mmCIF file of C-alpha atoms in Angstrom:
data_model
loop_
_atom_site.group_PDB
_atom_site.id
_atom_site.type_symbol
_atom_site.label_atom_id
_atom_site.label_comp_id
_atom_site.label_asym_id
_atom_site.label_seq_id
_atom_site.Cartn_x
_atom_site.Cartn_y
_atom_site.Cartn_z
ATOM 1 C CA MET W 4 -0.164 -0.036 0.042
ATOM 2 C CA THR W 5 3.063 2.491 0.808
ATOM 3 C CA THR W 6 4.383 1.822 -2.548
ATOM 4 C CA ILE W 7 1.207 2.416 -4.299
ATOM 5 C CA ARG W 8 0.635 6.044 -2.387
ATOM 6 C CA PHE W 9 4.164 6.512 -3.530
ATOM 7 C CA SER W 10 4.008 6.090 -6.902
ATOM 8 C CA HIS W 11 0.539 8.090 -7.007
ATOM 9 C CA THR W 12 2.573 11.100 -5.508
ATOM 10 C CA LEU W 13 4.762 10.581 -8.383
ATOM 11 C CA LEU W 14 2.811 10.887 -10.840
ATOM 12 C CA ILE W 15 1.266 13.758 -9.670
ATOM 13 C CA LEU W 16 4.353 15.604 -9.122
ATOM 14 C CA ILE W 17 5.209 14.237 -12.833
ATOM 15 C CA ILE W 18 1.730 16.107 -14.199
ATOM 16 C CA LEU W 19 2.664 18.877 -12.504
ATOM 17 C CA MET W 20 5.941 19.092 -14.223
ATOM 18 C CA LEU W 21 5.412 19.014 -17.867
ATOM 19 C CA THR W 22 1.832 21.094 -17.179
ATOM 20 C CA GLY W 23 4.344 23.729 -15.600
ATOM 21 C CA CYS W 24 7.273 22.622 -18.279
ATOM 22 C CA GLN W 25 3.520 24.390 -21.003
ATOM 23 C CA THR W 26 3.515 27.561 -19.264
ATOM 24 C CA ASP W 27 5.802 30.783 -21.332
ATOM 25 C CA LYS W 28 8.660 32.413 -19.858
ATOM 26 C CA LEU W 29 9.486 36.344 -19.988
ATOM 27 C CA GLU W 30 14.088 36.546 -18.945
ATOM 28 C CA ARG W 31 15.335 39.463 -18.631
ATOM 29 C CA ILE W 32 19.136 39.173 -21.411
ATOM 30 C CA SER W 33 22.014 40.709 -20.306
ATOM 31 C CA TYR W 34 23.800 42.896 -23.060
ATOM 32 C CA THR W 35 26.939 45.618 -23.616
ATOM 33 C CA SER W 36 25.652 47.602 -25.834
ATOM 34 C CA GLN W 37 27.380 49.686 -28.924
ATOM 35 C CA VAL W 38 26.576 52.986 -28.075
ATOM 36 C CA ALA W 39 28.094 53.745 -24.541
ATOM 37 C CA GLY W 40 29.673 50.007 -23.821
ATOM 38 C CA GLU W 41 27.233 50.084 -20.442
ATOM 39 C CA GLU W 42 25.320 46.841 -19.779
ATOM 40 C CA ARG W 43 21.788 46.974 -20.526
ATOM 41 C CA ASP W 44 18.747 44.026 -20.991
ATOM 42 C CA PHE W 45 16.448 43.365 -23.029
ATOM 43 C CA TYR W 46 13.712 41.494 -22.340
ATOM 44 C CA LEU W 47 12.850 37.929 -23.955
ATOM 45 C CA TYR W 48 9.834 35.904 -24.274
ATOM 46 C CA LEU W 49 9.303 32.135 -25.098
ATOM 47 C CA PRO W 50 6.045 31.303 -25.804
ATOM 48 C CA ASN W 51 3.275 29.222 -23.908
ATOM 49 C CA GLY W 52 4.807 24.887 -25.556
ATOM 50 C CA TYR W 53 8.510 26.381 -25.415
ATOM 51 C CA GLU W 54 10.183 24.576 -23.070
ATOM 52 C CA VAL W 55 8.109 20.417 -24.236
ATOM 53 C CA SER W 56 8.478 20.882 -28.141
ATOM 54 C CA ASP W 57 12.239 20.186 -30.202
ATOM 55 C CA LYS W 58 11.192 22.851 -33.226
ATOM 56 C CA ASN W 59 12.323 26.259 -33.927
ATOM 57 C CA TRP W 60 9.574 29.120 -33.528
ATOM 58 C CA PRO W 61 9.412 32.177 -35.549
ATOM 59 C CA VAL W 62 10.240 35.551 -33.559
ATOM 60 C CA MET W 63 8.843 39.111 -33.307
ATOM 61 C CA MET W 64 10.566 42.230 -32.277
ATOM 62 C CA PHE W 65 8.520 44.745 -31.082
ATOM 63 C CA LEU W 66 9.725 48.177 -31.342
ATOM 64 C CA HIS W 67 8.217 50.397 -28.636
ATOM 65 C CA GLY W 68 7.181 54.008 -28.904
ATOM 66 C CA ASN W 69 9.040 57.106 -26.839
ATOM 67 C CA GLY W 70 6.811 57.132 -24.177
ATOM 68 C CA GLU W 71 8.440 53.781 -23.001
ATOM 69 C CA ARG W 72 12.655 54.844 -23.423
ATOM 70 C CA GLY W 73 14.426 54.416 -20.178
ATOM 71 C CA ASN W 74 18.351 52.710 -18.476
ATOM 72 C CA GLY W 75 17.241 49.055 -19.337
ATOM 73 C CA LYS W 76 17.102 47.729 -15.555
ATOM 74 C CA ASP W 77 15.257 48.539 -13.050
ATOM 75 C CA GLU W 78 12.982 50.732 -16.201
ATOM 76 C CA LEU W 79 13.046 48.156 -18.575
ATOM 77 C CA GLY W 80 9.116 47.374 -16.481
ATOM 78 C CA PHE W 81 7.847 51.011 -19.239
ATOM 79 C CA VAL W 82 8.138 47.857 -22.413
ATOM 80 C CA LEU W 83 5.839 46.330 -21.020
ATOM 81 C CA MET W 84 2.832 49.127 -21.174
ATOM 82 C CA HIS W 85 2.151 48.671 -25.772
ATOM 83 C CA GLY W 86 2.013 45.748 -27.292
ATOM 84 C CA PRO W 87 2.366 41.832 -27.868
ATOM 85 C CA LEU W 88 4.828 41.607 -25.302
ATOM 86 C CA LYS W 89 2.591 43.602 -23.531
ATOM 87 C CA GLU W 90 -0.295 40.746 -25.117
ATOM 88 C CA ALA W 91 1.529 37.611 -24.448
ATOM 89 C CA TRP W 92 2.896 38.830 -21.278
ATOM 90 C CA ILE W 93 0.722 40.866 -19.189
ATOM 91 C CA HIS W 94 -2.412 39.051 -20.718
ATOM 92 C CA LYS W 95 -1.369 35.501 -21.739
ATOM 93 C CA ARG W 96 -2.698 35.151 -24.836
ATOM 94 C CA ASP W 97 -0.753 32.595 -26.279
ATOM 95 C CA LEU W 98 0.983 34.723 -29.520
ATOM 96 C CA PRO W 99 3.078 31.071 -30.481
ATOM 97 C CA PHE W 100 6.524 33.719 -30.970
ATOM 98 C CA ILE W 101 9.724 34.109 -29.028
ATOM 99 C CA ILE W 102 9.866 37.715 -28.512
ATOM 100 C CA ILE W 103 12.170 40.329 -29.287
ATOM 101 C CA SER W 104 11.738 43.377 -26.258
ATOM 102 C CA PRO W 105 14.179 46.184 -26.227
ATOM 103 C CA GLN W 106 14.495 49.522 -24.414
ATOM 104 C CA LEU W 107 16.032 52.658 -26.512
ATOM 105 C CA HIS W 108 18.352 54.700 -24.041
ATOM 106 C CA MET W 109 17.316 58.309 -23.067
ATOM 107 C CA PHE W 110 19.638 59.769 -25.483
ATOM 108 C CA GLY W 111 19.084 63.308 -22.943
ATOM 109 C CA MET W 112 15.232 63.089 -24.138
ATOM 110 C CA ASP W 113 14.031 62.605 -20.601
ATOM 111 C CA GLU W 114 15.612 66.593 -19.710
ATOM 112 C CA SER W 115 13.136 68.283 -22.065
ATOM 113 C CA VAL W 116 10.647 65.353 -22.979
ATOM 114 C CA SER W 117 7.336 65.863 -20.515
ATOM 115 C CA TYR W 118 6.148 62.858 -19.928
ATOM 116 C CA LEU W 119 9.133 61.327 -20.241
ATOM 117 C CA GLN W 120 9.574 63.234 -16.628
ATOM 118 C CA ASN W 121 6.282 62.860 -15.462
ATOM 119 C CA ARG W 122 6.049 59.352 -15.983
ATOM 120 C CA ASP W 123 6.239 56.310 -12.025
ATOM 121 C CA THR W 124 6.913 53.050 -11.945
ATOM 122 C CA THR W 125 3.457 52.157 -10.422
ATOM 123 C CA SER W 126 1.989 52.984 -14.172
ATOM 124 C CA ILE W 127 3.826 49.946 -15.893
ATOM 125 C CA PRO W 128 1.064 46.987 -15.789
ATOM 126 C CA LYS W 129 1.285 43.654 -13.733
ATOM 127 C CA ARG W 130 0.967 40.134 -15.336
ATOM 128 C CA MET W 131 -3.035 39.661 -14.316
ATOM 129 C CA GLU W 132 -3.737 36.588 -12.729
ATOM 130 C CA GLU W 133 -7.303 35.243 -15.403
ATOM 131 C CA GLY W 134 -5.541 35.866 -18.858
ATOM 132 C CA ILE W 135 -6.857 37.845 -21.312
ATOM 133 C CA PRO W 136 -8.926 41.343 -19.432
ATOM 134 C CA GLU W 137 -12.118 42.351 -20.991
ATOM 135 C CA ARG W 138 -12.206 44.695 -24.394
ATOM 136 C CA THR W 139 -13.470 48.132 -23.286
ATOM 137 C CA PRO W 140 -14.249 49.966 -27.403
ATOM 138 C CA ILE W 141 -11.777 51.820 -28.662
ATOM 139 C CA ALA W 142 -12.989 55.745 -28.323
ATOM 140 C CA PRO W 143 -13.296 57.691 -31.673
ATOM 141 C CA THR W 144 -10.652 60.669 -31.108
ATOM 142 C CA SER W 145 -11.784 64.442 -30.912
ATOM 143 C CA GLU W 146 -9.349 64.983 -33.637
ATOM 144 C CA THR W 147 -11.192 65.778 -37.247
ATOM 145 C CA MET W 148 -9.761 63.401 -39.758
ATOM 146 C CA ASN W 149 -6.306 64.888 -41.849
ATOM 147 C CA GLY W 150 -6.773 63.109 -45.351
ATOM 148 C CA ASP W 151 -6.223 66.106 -46.893
ATOM 149 C CA GLU W 152 -2.697 66.656 -45.153
ATOM 150 C CA SER W 153 -0.043 65.982 -47.493
ATOM 151 C CA GLU W 154 3.676 67.357 -47.693
ATOM 152 C CA LEU W 155 5.788 66.049 -45.547
ATOM 153 C CA PRO W 156 8.824 66.718 -43.045
ATOM 154 C CA ASP W 157 12.323 66.311 -44.803
ATOM 155 C CA TYR W 158 13.742 64.122 -41.958
ATOM 156 C CA ILE W 159 14.061 60.534 -43.118
ATOM 157 C CA THR W 160 14.354 58.993 -38.357
ATOM 158 C CA LEU W 161 12.912 61.043 -36.358
ATOM 159 C CA PRO W 162 15.961 62.093 -33.304
ATOM 160 C CA ASN W 163 17.834 59.936 -31.233
ATOM 161 C CA GLY W 164 15.682 57.208 -32.430
ATOM 162 C CA TRP W 165 16.500 52.834 -33.099
ATOM 163 C CA GLU W 166 19.030 54.175 -35.455
ATOM 164 C CA ARG W 167 21.396 55.081 -33.011
ATOM 165 C CA VAL W 168 21.014 51.147 -31.900
ATOM 166 C CA GLU W 169 20.327 49.354 -34.533
ATOM 167 C CA GLU W 170 24.254 47.055 -34.152
ATOM 168 C CA ASP W 171 22.182 45.970 -30.350
ATOM 169 C CA LEU W 172 18.924 44.958 -31.671
ATOM 170 C CA ILE W 173 21.033 42.917 -35.161
ATOM 171 C CA GLY W 174 22.974 41.560 -31.767
ATOM 172 C CA MET W 175 20.166 40.763 -30.075
ATOM 173 C CA ILE W 176 18.441 38.550 -32.575
ATOM 174 C CA ASP W 177 21.941 36.912 -33.627
ATOM 175 C CA TYR W 178 22.070 36.151 -30.262
ATOM 176 C CA VAL W 179 18.169 34.073 -30.036
ATOM 177 C CA ILE W 180 18.802 32.523 -33.313
ATOM 178 C CA GLU W 181 22.237 31.263 -31.666
ATOM 179 C CA ASN W 182 21.074 30.369 -28.281
ATOM 180 C CA TYR W 183 17.399 29.619 -28.356
ATOM 181 C CA ARG W 184 15.180 27.474 -30.834
ATOM 182 C CA ALA W 185 15.031 30.307 -33.098
ATOM 183 C CA ASP W 186 13.496 30.210 -36.788
ATOM 184 C CA SER W 187 15.382 32.193 -39.132
ATOM 185 C CA SER W 188 13.761 32.609 -41.751
ATOM 186 C CA ARG W 189 10.529 34.314 -39.652
ATOM 187 C CA ILE W 190 11.970 36.811 -38.307
ATOM 188 C CA TYR W 191 9.132 39.571 -38.197
ATOM 189 C CA LEU W 192 9.894 43.550 -37.514
ATOM 190 C CA THR W 193 6.723 45.510 -35.572
ATOM 191 C CA GLY W 194 6.502 49.048 -33.245
ATOM 192 C CA LEU W 195 4.515 51.387 -33.111
ATOM 193 C CA SER W 196 5.278 55.131 -33.406
ATOM 194 C CA TYR W 197 9.129 55.615 -32.248
ATOM 195 C CA GLY W 198 9.011 52.440 -33.060
ATOM 196 C CA GLY W 199 7.378 51.958 -35.768
ATOM 197 C CA PHE W 200 10.241 54.636 -37.727
ATOM 198 C CA GLY W 201 12.272 52.301 -36.021
ATOM 199 C CA THR W 202 10.874 49.855 -37.847
ATOM 200 C CA TRP W 203 11.124 51.167 -41.492
ATOM 201 C CA TYR W 204 14.607 52.403 -40.908
ATOM 202 C CA LEU W 205 16.368 49.021 -39.749
ATOM 203 C CA ALA W 206 13.629 46.525 -42.434
ATOM 204 C CA SER W 207 16.165 49.587 -44.501
ATOM 205 C CA ALA W 208 19.224 48.739 -43.257
ATOM 206 C CA TYR W 209 19.631 44.512 -43.081
ATOM 207 C CA PRO W 210 16.837 43.781 -46.124
ATOM 208 C CA GLU W 211 17.999 40.051 -45.742
ATOM 209 C CA ARG W 212 17.362 40.054 -41.586
ATOM 210 C CA PHE W 213 13.659 40.375 -41.951
ATOM 211 C CA ALA W 214 10.802 37.596 -43.111
ATOM 212 C CA ALA W 215 7.460 40.685 -42.660
ATOM 213 C CA ILE W 216 6.867 44.014 -40.576
ATOM 214 C CA ALA W 217 4.019 46.228 -39.901
ATOM 215 C CA PRO W 218 5.343 49.798 -38.670
ATOM 216 C CA VAL W 219 2.462 50.766 -36.752
ATOM 217 C CA VAL W 220 1.853 54.856 -36.698
ATOM 218 C CA GLY W 221 5.398 55.504 -37.999
ATOM 219 C CA TRP W 222 5.291 56.379 -41.773
ATOM 220 C CA GLY W 223 8.573 55.420 -43.733
ATOM 221 C CA HIS W 224 10.540 58.385 -46.590
ATOM 222 C CA PRO W 225 11.088 57.188 -49.563
ATOM 223 C CA ASP W 226 14.671 57.035 -49.608
ATOM 224 C CA LEU W 227 14.356 54.036 -47.259
ATOM 225 C CA MET W 228 11.864 52.418 -49.811
ATOM 226 C CA ALA W 229 14.529 50.924 -52.732
ATOM 227 C CA PRO W 230 15.956 47.893 -50.525
ATOM 228 C CA VAL W 231 12.524 46.991 -48.409
ATOM 229 C CA ALA W 232 11.753 46.574 -52.837
ATOM 230 C CA GLU W 233 14.179 45.184 -53.724
ATOM 231 C CA HIS W 234 14.169 42.419 -51.766
ATOM 232 C CA GLU W 235 9.953 42.087 -51.138
ATOM 233 C CA ILE W 236 9.997 42.901 -47.373
ATOM 234 C CA PRO W 237 6.152 41.810 -47.091
ATOM 235 C CA VAL W 238 4.990 45.303 -45.551
ATOM 236 C CA TRP W 239 1.577 45.873 -43.183
ATOM 237 C CA ALA W 240 1.639 49.868 -42.703
ATOM 238 C CA PHE W 241 -1.108 51.128 -40.336
ATOM 239 C CA ALA W 242 -1.752 54.506 -39.602
ATOM 240 C CA GLY W 243 -4.890 55.608 -37.542
ATOM 241 C CA GLY W 244 -7.133 58.392 -39.541
ATOM 242 C CA ARG W 245 -7.564 61.324 -36.870
ATOM 243 C CA ASP W 246 -3.268 60.926 -35.625
ATOM 244 C CA PRO W 247 -2.627 63.891 -34.941
ATOM 245 C CA VAL W 248 1.137 63.587 -34.218
ATOM 246 C CA VAL W 249 2.141 61.271 -37.155
ATOM 247 C CA ARG W 250 -0.279 62.558 -39.660
ATOM 248 C CA ALA W 251 -1.789 59.148 -42.584
ATOM 249 C CA SER W 252 -1.260 60.953 -45.429
ATOM 250 C CA HIS W 253 2.658 61.161 -44.797
ATOM 251 C CA PHE W 254 2.169 57.057 -45.877
ATOM 252 C CA TYR W 255 2.023 57.447 -48.955
ATOM 253 C CA PRO W 256 5.222 59.158 -49.935
ATOM 254 C CA GLY W 257 6.626 56.313 -48.864
ATOM 255 C CA LEU W 258 4.372 53.264 -50.669
ATOM 256 C CA ASN W 259 3.805 54.890 -53.274
ATOM 257 C CA ARG W 260 7.428 54.929 -53.370
ATOM 258 C CA LEU W 261 7.371 50.945 -53.119
ATOM 259 C CA GLU W 262 4.700 51.278 -56.176
ATOM 260 C CA GLU W 263 6.961 52.793 -58.266
ATOM 261 C CA LEU W 264 9.727 50.040 -57.237
ATOM 262 C CA GLY W 265 7.933 46.950 -57.821
ATOM 263 C CA HIS W 266 6.553 45.968 -54.704
ATOM 264 C CA THR W 267 3.281 44.002 -54.750
ATOM 265 C CA ASN W 268 2.949 42.348 -51.398
ATOM 266 C CA VAL W 269 2.017 45.861 -48.412
ATOM 267 C CA ARG W 270 -0.673 46.735 -47.547
ATOM 268 C CA PHE W 271 -2.165 49.787 -45.750
ATOM 269 C CA THR W 272 -4.935 50.269 -43.114
ATOM 270 C CA ASN W 273 -5.424 53.665 -42.406
ATOM 271 C CA HIS W 274 -8.337 53.175 -38.622
ATOM 272 C CA GLU W 275 -9.808 57.079 -40.009
ATOM 273 C CA ASP W 276 -11.553 56.382 -35.811
ATOM 274 C CA LEU W 277 -8.304 56.318 -33.757
ATOM 275 C CA GLY W 278 -6.132 58.689 -33.147
ATOM 276 C CA HIS W 279 -2.217 58.263 -32.368
ATOM 277 C CA ASP W 280 -3.203 55.254 -30.019
ATOM 278 C CA THR W 281 -4.266 52.500 -32.693
ATOM 279 C CA TRP W 282 -1.832 50.052 -31.781
ATOM 280 C CA LYS W 283 -3.958 49.288 -28.964
ATOM 281 C CA ARG W 284 -6.392 48.590 -31.740
ATOM 282 C CA VAL W 285 -3.896 46.404 -34.089
ATOM 283 C CA TYR W 286 -2.317 44.430 -30.760
ATOM 284 C CA ARG W 287 -5.400 43.411 -29.584
ATOM 285 C CA GLY W 288 -6.516 41.869 -32.916
ATOM 286 C CA GLY W 289 -5.455 38.560 -34.106
ATOM 287 C CA ASP W 290 -4.685 39.000 -37.637
ATOM 288 C CA LEU W 291 -1.446 40.987 -37.771
ATOM 289 C CA TYR W 292 -0.138 38.095 -35.662
ATOM 290 C CA THR W 293 -1.872 35.132 -38.390
ATOM 291 C CA TRP W 294 -0.403 37.403 -41.197
ATOM 292 C CA PHE W 295 2.787 37.497 -40.369
ATOM 293 C CA LEU W 296 2.561 33.851 -39.248
ATOM 294 C CA THR W 297 2.174 32.977 -43.442
ATOM 295 C CA HIS W 298 5.486 34.643 -44.420
ATOM 296 C CA HIS W 299 9.150 33.719 -44.812
ATOM 297 C CA LEU W 300 12.310 34.481 -45.724
ATOM 298 C CA ASN W 301 13.267 31.751 -48.734
ATOM 299 C CA ALA W 302 16.691 29.752 -49.043
ATOM 300 C CA ASP W 303 17.932 32.822 -51.745
ATOM 301 C CA SER W 304 17.650 35.421 -48.211
ATOM 302 C CA LEU W 305 19.439 33.673 -45.812
ATOM 303 C CA ASP W 306 21.700 32.082 -47.853
ATOM 304 C CA GLN W 307 22.776 36.274 -48.490
#
């Protein structure tokens, strides 16, 4: 009888161990930034099932907006405020991606930007016990739609943006491919606002690395489009029709340039009823994640 009890207890322990191995996981990975030689961390999300599967998983890199910058240490939690990592980790959505989520350096922006000066770590969301919360409707903003605006700003990237840490970002991708079961043919890039601009820049600078990109409320300058078109990177760009910060009309010159260059695998979705926080609807939904998974690099791209 004692042996039976022991076997029963052991079976329960084995089941609990196997069940635990199937849960998702959030790691902090330390690295030395090429910008100033300082140690920083980035988040690495491992999806549900990673620990019990021997398959290679698709990778999504997410570039946050201006309000989530920080020192890559005790301020790293701010990158959980929005985007795919918030959906996967905070809301416990079953997103089948390894997610790389870095934090952009301050570069002195905290000396002049009020929302960086006034933020508080108490606003960083905590992982929910029950998982995906009830979704409340996203109300239209009070801004009017701005489709008549057409003049393109004369800058290619925003000041002190993600282009300043491009070597760090590519190093993170290389690290994940080398040390985790990552599928190098399915690396996806997305970002919002500042991160949307960074998405266009990084895809243009390293077009052979990405299977698809999705810049959200961040337009791409026409001068960045040639490498994207040459490598035929699938693009799905998102804008807010009432966005007073990054106007929807500013997307068109870059998108038209892609068309002129013969690139046809391009989507553009303008949420006419929303403002700059269009990203809430984009990342809450499932269409983008499903679309990402339909794309992969071919063998020729991987050999480059």
